[in-house]
Short mmCIF file of C-alpha atoms in Angstrom, two decimals:
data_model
loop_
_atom_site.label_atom_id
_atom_site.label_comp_id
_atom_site.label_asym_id
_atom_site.label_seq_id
_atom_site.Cartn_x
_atom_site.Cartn_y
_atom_site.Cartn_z
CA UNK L 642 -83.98 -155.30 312.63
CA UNK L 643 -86.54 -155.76 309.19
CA UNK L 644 -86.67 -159.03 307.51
CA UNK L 645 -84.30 -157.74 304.57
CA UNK L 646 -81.03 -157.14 306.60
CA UNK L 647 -81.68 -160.62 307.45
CA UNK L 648 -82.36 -162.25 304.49
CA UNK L 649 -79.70 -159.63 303.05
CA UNK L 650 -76.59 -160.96 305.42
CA UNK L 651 -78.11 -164.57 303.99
CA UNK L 652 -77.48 -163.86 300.12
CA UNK L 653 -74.32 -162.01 300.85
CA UNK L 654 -73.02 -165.42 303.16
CA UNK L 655 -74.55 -167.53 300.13
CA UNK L 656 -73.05 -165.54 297.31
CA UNK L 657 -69.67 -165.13 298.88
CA UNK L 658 -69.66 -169.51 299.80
CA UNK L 659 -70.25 -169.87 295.61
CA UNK L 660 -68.10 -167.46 294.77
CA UNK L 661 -65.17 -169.07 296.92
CA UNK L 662 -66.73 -172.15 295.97
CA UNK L 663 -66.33 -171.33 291.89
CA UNK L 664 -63.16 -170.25 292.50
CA UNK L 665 -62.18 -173.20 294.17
CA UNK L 666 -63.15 -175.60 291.27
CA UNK L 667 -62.14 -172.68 288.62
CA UNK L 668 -66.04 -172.51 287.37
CA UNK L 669 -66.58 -168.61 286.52
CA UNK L 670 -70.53 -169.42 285.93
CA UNK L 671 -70.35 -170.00 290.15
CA UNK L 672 -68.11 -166.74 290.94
CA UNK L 673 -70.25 -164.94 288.80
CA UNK L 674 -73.48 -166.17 290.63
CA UNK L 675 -72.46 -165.58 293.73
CA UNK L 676 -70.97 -162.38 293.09
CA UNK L 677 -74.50 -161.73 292.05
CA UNK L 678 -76.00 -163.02 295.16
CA UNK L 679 -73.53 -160.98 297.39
CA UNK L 680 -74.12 -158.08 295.60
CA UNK L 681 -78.04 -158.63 295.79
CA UNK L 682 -77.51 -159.41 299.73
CA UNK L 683 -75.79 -155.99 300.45
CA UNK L 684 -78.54 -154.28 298.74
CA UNK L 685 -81.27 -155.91 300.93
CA UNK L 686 -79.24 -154.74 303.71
CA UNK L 687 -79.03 -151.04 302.42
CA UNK L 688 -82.64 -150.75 302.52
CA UNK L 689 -83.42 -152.54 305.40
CA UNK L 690 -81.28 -150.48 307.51
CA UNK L 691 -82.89 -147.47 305.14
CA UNK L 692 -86.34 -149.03 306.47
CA UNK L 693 -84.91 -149.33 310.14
CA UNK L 694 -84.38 -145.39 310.16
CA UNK L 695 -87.63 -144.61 309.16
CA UNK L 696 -89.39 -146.97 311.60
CA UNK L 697 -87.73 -145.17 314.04
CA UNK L 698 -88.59 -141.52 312.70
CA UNK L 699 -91.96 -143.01 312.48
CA UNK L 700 -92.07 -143.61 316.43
CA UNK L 701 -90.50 -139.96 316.95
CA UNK L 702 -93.54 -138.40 314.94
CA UNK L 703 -96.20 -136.70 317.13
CA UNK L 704 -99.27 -139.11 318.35
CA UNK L 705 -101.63 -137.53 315.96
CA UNK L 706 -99.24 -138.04 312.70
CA UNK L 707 -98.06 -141.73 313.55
CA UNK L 708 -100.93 -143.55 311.31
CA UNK L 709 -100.25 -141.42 308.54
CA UNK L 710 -96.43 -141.93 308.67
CA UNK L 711 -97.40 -145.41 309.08
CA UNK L 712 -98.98 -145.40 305.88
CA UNK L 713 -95.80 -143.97 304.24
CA UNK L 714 -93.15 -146.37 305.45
CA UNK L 715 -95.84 -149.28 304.50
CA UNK L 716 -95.92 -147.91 300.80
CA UNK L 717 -91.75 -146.87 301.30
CA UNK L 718 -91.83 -150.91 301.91
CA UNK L 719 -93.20 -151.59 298.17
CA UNK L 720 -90.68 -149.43 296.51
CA UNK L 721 -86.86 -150.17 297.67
CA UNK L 722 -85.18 -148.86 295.29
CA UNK L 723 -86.55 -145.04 295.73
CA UNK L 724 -87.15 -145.58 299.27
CA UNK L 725 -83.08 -146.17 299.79
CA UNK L 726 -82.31 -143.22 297.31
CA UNK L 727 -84.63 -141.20 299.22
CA UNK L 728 -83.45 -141.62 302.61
CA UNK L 729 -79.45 -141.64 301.16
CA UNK L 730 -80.60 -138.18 299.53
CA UNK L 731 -81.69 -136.78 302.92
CA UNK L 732 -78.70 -138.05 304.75
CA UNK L 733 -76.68 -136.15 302.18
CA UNK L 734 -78.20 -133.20 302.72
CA UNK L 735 -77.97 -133.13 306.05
CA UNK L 736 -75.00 -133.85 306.45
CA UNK L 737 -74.19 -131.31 303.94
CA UNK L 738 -76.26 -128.52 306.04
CA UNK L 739 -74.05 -129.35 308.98
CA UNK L 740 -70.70 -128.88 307.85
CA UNK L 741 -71.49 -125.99 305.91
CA UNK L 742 -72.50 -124.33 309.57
CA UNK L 743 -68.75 -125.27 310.89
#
């Protein structure tokens, strides 16, 4: 499990507390910060499980090719956004491939 799903499930528990919290006291300022917060929480969680995947596909890669792949989930690491678009994209597709042979 990477340090984001972590700290992800700890924004989503802290945004959902102010949200409740805000509405609690009626203060839309707090709902809207912790809607924020959850919202920023699930995210973190997307990619790490994103970055879980490809650690994984990095330890099915042939001996010769795991320093290299290495390399690519360190720099995948630096850019969440595209990394979690990237790995959605290919899920899509294969998914796609699959039912298409059914």
């Amino acid at each position: 499990m990477t340090d984001e799903r972590i700290e992800g499930g700890a924004y989503q528990a802290s945004g959902k507390t102010k949200k409740g919290f805000g509405k609690l006291v009626g203060d839309q300022k707090l709902q809207v910060e912790g809607a924020l917060e959850d919202a920023k929480g699930r995210s973190l969680e997307t990619f790490g499980k994103a970055m879980d995947a490809v650690d994984r596909l990095v330890e099915k890669a042939p001996v010769d090719y795991r320093d290299r792949a290495r390399q690519v989930a360190g720099e995948a690491r630096k850019r969440p956004l595209v990394t979690t678009l990237s790995v959605a994209g290919v899920g899509l597709l294969l998914a796609g491939m699959l039912t298409r042979r059914r």
